[in-house]
Amino acid sequence: MQQAPKQFEAARGWPYFAALFVIAILAFWPSYFSPGLGTSSVYTHIHAATAALWMCMLIVQPWLIRTYRFDLHRTVGLASYVLVPMVLISMLLLANFRIRSATEANYPIQTYLLYLQISLAVLFAFSFALAMIYRRNADLHARFMVCTALTLIDPVFARLFFSIIPDAVQYHQWMTNGLTDLILVILIFAERRSKTGRWVFPVMLVIFVAAQLPALLWLTNWPIWRSFAQWFKAIPLT
């Protein structure tokens, strides 16, 4: 019988992905489930469905490794080549729909949210691409797949924090980004004695922080990003 990778067993991480899935349902309940699915746009439904499928894959794949079902793990993994483009397309369509639907009053916040959506899409695509490049290296592959899950922290916990402390909206981004970075720091510390692949999380921490800074520092108000937002809004995707 084949043996599961030992240097970095992300196969043990499936309960954490499952917990994140449950938290996501709770976080989106007030704004998505509770009002009724008919109140949301078709682009929201497409994004919700593809994101949910990705979270399910994050749960199933490590569990398959954990139960030594390697062939099935590879077969399910092939579906990611279809699912990931769908996730990215759904993110872009939803971002385009929201900024094209923005009123003059909420347009500034929509340009800010557009940056969050685009930056998370880039981080997600980048992490997945590296996971596939290193798919034959279990240690590196597993770490980069974990990083795809970390792109879900901000959209999930931002809504959760808002439902708990709605009067502190200006701090939510710091809280969600801080949580994401803290998880990376914990992972770096947890595998400090690993002999292979431990460079991944430090490098990804730097990349995540670099992607977070424009939003945290409100650089989305700069003319260059406003020009991009206007260009993106003009594209008739939705």
Coordinates of C-alpha atoms in Angstrom, one line a residue:
M1 CA 0.0 0.0 0.0
Q2 CA 1.2 3.5 -0.8
Q3 CA 1.9 5.8 2.1
A4 CA 0.6 9.3 2.5
P5 CA 3.1 12.2 2.4
K6 CA 4.7 12.7 5.8
Q7 CA 6.7 15.9 5.6
F8 CA 3.7 18.1 5.6
E9 CA 0.4 16.3 6.0
A10 CA -2.1 18.8 4.9
A11 CA -4.3 15.7 4.8
R12 CA -4.8 16.5 8.4
G13 CA -6.2 19.9 7.5
W14 CA -9.6 18.8 6.2
P15 CA -11.5 19.4 9.5
Y16 CA -10.2 23.0 9.4
F17 CA -11.5 23.4 5.8
A18 CA -14.8 21.9 6.9
A19 CA -15.0 24.3 9.8
L20 CA -14.3 27.2 7.4
F21 CA -17.2 26.0 5.2
V22 CA -19.6 26.0 8.2
I23 CA -18.4 29.4 9.2
A24 CA -19.0 30.6 5.6
I25 CA -22.6 29.4 5.7
L26 CA -23.2 31.2 9.0
A27 CA -21.4 34.4 7.7
F28 CA -23.4 34.6 4.5
W29 CA -26.7 33.6 6.1
P30 CA -28.0 37.1 6.9
S31 CA -27.1 38.6 3.5
Y32 CA -27.5 35.7 1.2
F33 CA -29.6 32.8 2.6
S34 CA -32.0 34.6 5.0
P35 CA -33.5 37.2 2.6
G36 CA -34.2 34.4 0.1
L37 CA -32.2 33.3 -2.9
G38 CA -34.5 35.2 -5.2
T39 CA -33.2 38.5 -3.9
S40 CA -29.7 37.9 -5.2
S41 CA -28.4 38.3 -8.7
V42 CA -27.6 35.3 -11.0
Y43 CA -23.9 36.4 -10.8
T44 CA -24.0 36.1 -7.0
H45 CA -25.5 32.6 -7.3
I46 CA -22.9 31.5 -9.8
H47 CA -20.1 32.7 -7.5
A48 CA -21.6 31.2 -4.4
A49 CA -22.0 27.8 -6.2
T50 CA -18.5 27.7 -7.6
A51 CA -16.9 28.9 -4.3
A52 CA -18.9 26.3 -2.4
L53 CA -17.7 23.6 -4.8
W54 CA -14.1 24.7 -4.3
M55 CA -14.5 24.5 -0.5
C56 CA -16.0 21.0 -0.8
M57 CA -13.0 20.0 -2.9
L58 CA -10.6 21.4 -0.3
I59 CA -12.4 19.1 2.3
V60 CA -12.6 16.0 0.1
Q61 CA -9.1 16.0 -1.4
P62 CA -7.1 15.8 1.8
W63 CA -9.6 13.3 3.2
L64 CA -9.0 11.1 0.2
I65 CA -5.2 11.3 0.8
R66 CA -5.9 10.5 4.5
T67 CA -7.8 7.4 3.5
Y68 CA -5.2 6.3 1.0
R69 CA -7.5 6.8 -2.0
F70 CA -4.8 8.3 -4.2
D71 CA -6.3 7.4 -7.6
L72 CA -9.6 9.0 -6.7
H73 CA -7.7 12.0 -5.4
R74 CA -6.0 12.4 -8.8
T75 CA -9.3 12.0 -10.6
V76 CA -11.1 14.6 -8.5
G77 CA -8.1 16.8 -8.9
L78 CA -8.6 16.9 -12.7
A79 CA -12.0 18.6 -12.0
S80 CA -10.1 21.5 -10.6
Y81 CA -8.9 22.4 -14.1
V82 CA -12.5 23.2 -14.9
L83 CA -13.7 24.4 -11.5
V84 CA -10.9 27.0 -10.9
P85 CA -11.6 28.9 -14.2
M86 CA -15.3 28.9 -13.2
V87 CA -14.4 30.3 -9.8
L88 CA -12.3 33.1 -11.4
I89 CA -14.9 33.9 -14.1
S90 CA -17.6 34.1 -11.4
M91 CA -15.5 36.5 -9.4
L92 CA -14.9 38.8 -12.4
L93 CA -18.5 38.7 -13.5
L94 CA -19.8 39.5 -10.0
A95 CA -17.2 42.3 -9.7
N96 CA -18.2 43.7 -13.0
F97 CA -21.9 43.5 -12.2
R98 CA -21.5 45.3 -8.9
I99 CA -19.4 48.2 -10.2
R100 CA -21.7 48.6 -13.2
S101 CA -24.7 48.7 -10.8
A102 CA -23.1 51.2 -8.4
T103 CA -24.7 54.5 -7.8
E104 CA -22.8 57.7 -7.6
A105 CA -23.1 57.6 -3.9
N106 CA -21.6 54.2 -3.4
Y107 CA -19.2 54.2 -6.3
P108 CA -16.1 55.0 -4.1
I109 CA -16.8 52.0 -1.9
Q110 CA -17.4 49.8 -5.0
T111 CA -14.0 50.8 -6.4
Y112 CA -12.5 49.7 -3.1
L113 CA -14.4 46.4 -3.1
L114 CA -13.3 45.9 -6.7
Y115 CA -9.7 46.0 -5.6
L116 CA -10.5 43.4 -2.9
Q117 CA -12.2 41.1 -5.5
I118 CA -9.4 41.5 -8.1
S119 CA -6.6 41.0 -5.6
L120 CA -8.2 37.9 -4.1
A121 CA -8.8 36.5 -7.6
V122 CA -5.1 37.0 -8.4
L123 CA -3.9 35.4 -5.2
F124 CA -6.3 32.5 -5.7
A125 CA -5.1 31.9 -9.3
F126 CA -1.5 32.3 -8.3
S127 CA -1.7 29.9 -5.4
F128 CA -3.5 27.3 -7.5
A129 CA -1.1 27.7 -10.4
L130 CA 1.8 27.0 -8.2
A131 CA 0.0 24.0 -6.6
M132 CA -0.4 22.5 -10.1
I133 CA 3.2 23.3 -11.1
Y134 CA 4.3 21.4 -8.0
R135 CA 1.6 18.8 -8.1
R136 CA 4.2 16.0 -8.1
N137 CA 5.8 17.4 -5.0
A138 CA 3.4 16.6 -2.2
D139 CA 4.9 19.0 0.3
L140 CA 4.8 22.0 -2.0
H141 CA 1.5 21.1 -3.6
A142 CA -0.3 20.8 -0.2
R143 CA 1.0 24.2 1.0
F144 CA -0.1 26.1 -2.1
M145 CA -3.5 24.5 -1.9
V146 CA -3.8 25.7 1.7
C147 CA -3.0 29.2 0.4
T148 CA -6.0 29.0 -2.0
A149 CA -8.2 28.5 1.1
L150 CA -6.6 31.5 2.8
T151 CA -8.1 33.7 0.1
L152 CA -11.5 32.8 1.5
I153 CA -10.8 34.2 4.9
D154 CA -11.5 37.9 4.0
P155 CA -14.9 37.5 2.3
V156 CA -16.1 35.1 4.9
F157 CA -14.9 36.8 8.1
A158 CA -15.7 40.3 6.8
R159 CA -19.3 39.4 6.8
L160 CA -19.1 37.6 10.1
F161 CA -17.4 40.6 11.8
F162 CA -20.0 43.0 10.2
S163 CA -22.9 41.0 11.7
I164 CA -21.2 41.0 15.1
I165 CA -19.8 44.6 15.2
P166 CA -21.5 46.6 12.4
D167 CA -20.3 49.9 13.8
A168 CA -16.6 49.1 13.3
V169 CA -16.6 48.7 9.5
Q170 CA -13.5 50.7 9.1
Y171 CA -11.6 48.1 11.1
H172 CA -13.0 45.0 9.4
Q173 CA -10.3 44.9 6.7
W174 CA -7.6 45.1 9.2
M175 CA -9.2 42.3 11.2
T176 CA -9.7 39.9 8.2
N177 CA -6.2 40.6 6.8
G178 CA -4.7 40.3 10.2
L179 CA -6.4 36.9 10.7
T180 CA -5.1 35.7 7.3
D181 CA -1.6 36.8 8.1
L182 CA -1.8 35.3 11.6
I183 CA -2.7 31.9 10.2
L184 CA 0.3 32.1 7.9
V185 CA 2.5 33.0 10.8
I186 CA 1.1 30.1 12.8
L187 CA 1.8 27.7 9.9
I188 CA 5.3 29.1 9.6
F189 CA 6.0 28.5 13.3
A190 CA 4.3 25.0 13.3
E191 CA 6.5 23.7 10.5
R192 CA 9.7 25.5 11.6
R193 CA 11.5 22.1 11.8
S194 CA 10.3 20.8 8.5
K195 CA 13.1 19.8 6.2
T196 CA 11.4 20.5 2.9
G197 CA 9.0 23.1 1.6
R198 CA 9.0 25.4 4.6
W199 CA 9.9 28.3 2.3
V200 CA 6.3 28.4 0.9
F201 CA 4.5 30.1 3.7
P202 CA 7.0 32.8 4.4
V203 CA 7.1 33.7 0.7
M204 CA 3.3 33.6 0.5
L205 CA 3.0 35.8 3.6
V206 CA 5.0 38.5 1.9
I207 CA 2.9 38.2 -1.2
F208 CA -0.4 38.3 0.7
V209 CA 0.7 41.4 2.7
A210 CA 1.8 43.1 -0.5
A211 CA -1.6 42.5 -2.0
Q212 CA -3.4 43.7 1.2
L213 CA -1.6 47.0 1.6
P214 CA -3.3 49.0 -1.1
A215 CA -6.7 48.3 0.5
L216 CA -5.5 48.8 4.1
L217 CA -3.9 52.2 3.1
W218 CA -6.8 53.2 0.9
L219 CA -4.6 53.5 -2.2
T220 CA -7.7 52.6 -4.1
N221 CA -8.5 56.3 -4.1
W222 CA -5.5 56.9 -6.3
P223 CA -6.2 58.0 -9.8
I224 CA -4.5 55.0 -11.3
W225 CA -6.9 52.6 -9.6
R226 CA -9.9 54.8 -10.3
S227 CA -8.9 54.8 -14.0
F228 CA -8.8 51.0 -13.9
A229 CA -12.2 50.8 -12.2
Q230 CA -13.7 53.1 -14.9
W231 CA -12.1 50.9 -17.6
F232 CA -13.4 47.7 -15.9
K233 CA -16.9 49.2 -15.5
A234 CA -17.0 50.0 -19.2
I235 CA -16.5 46.4 -20.2
P236 CA -20.0 44.9 -20.9
L237 CA -19.5 41.6 -19.1
T238 CA -22.8 41.8 -17.3

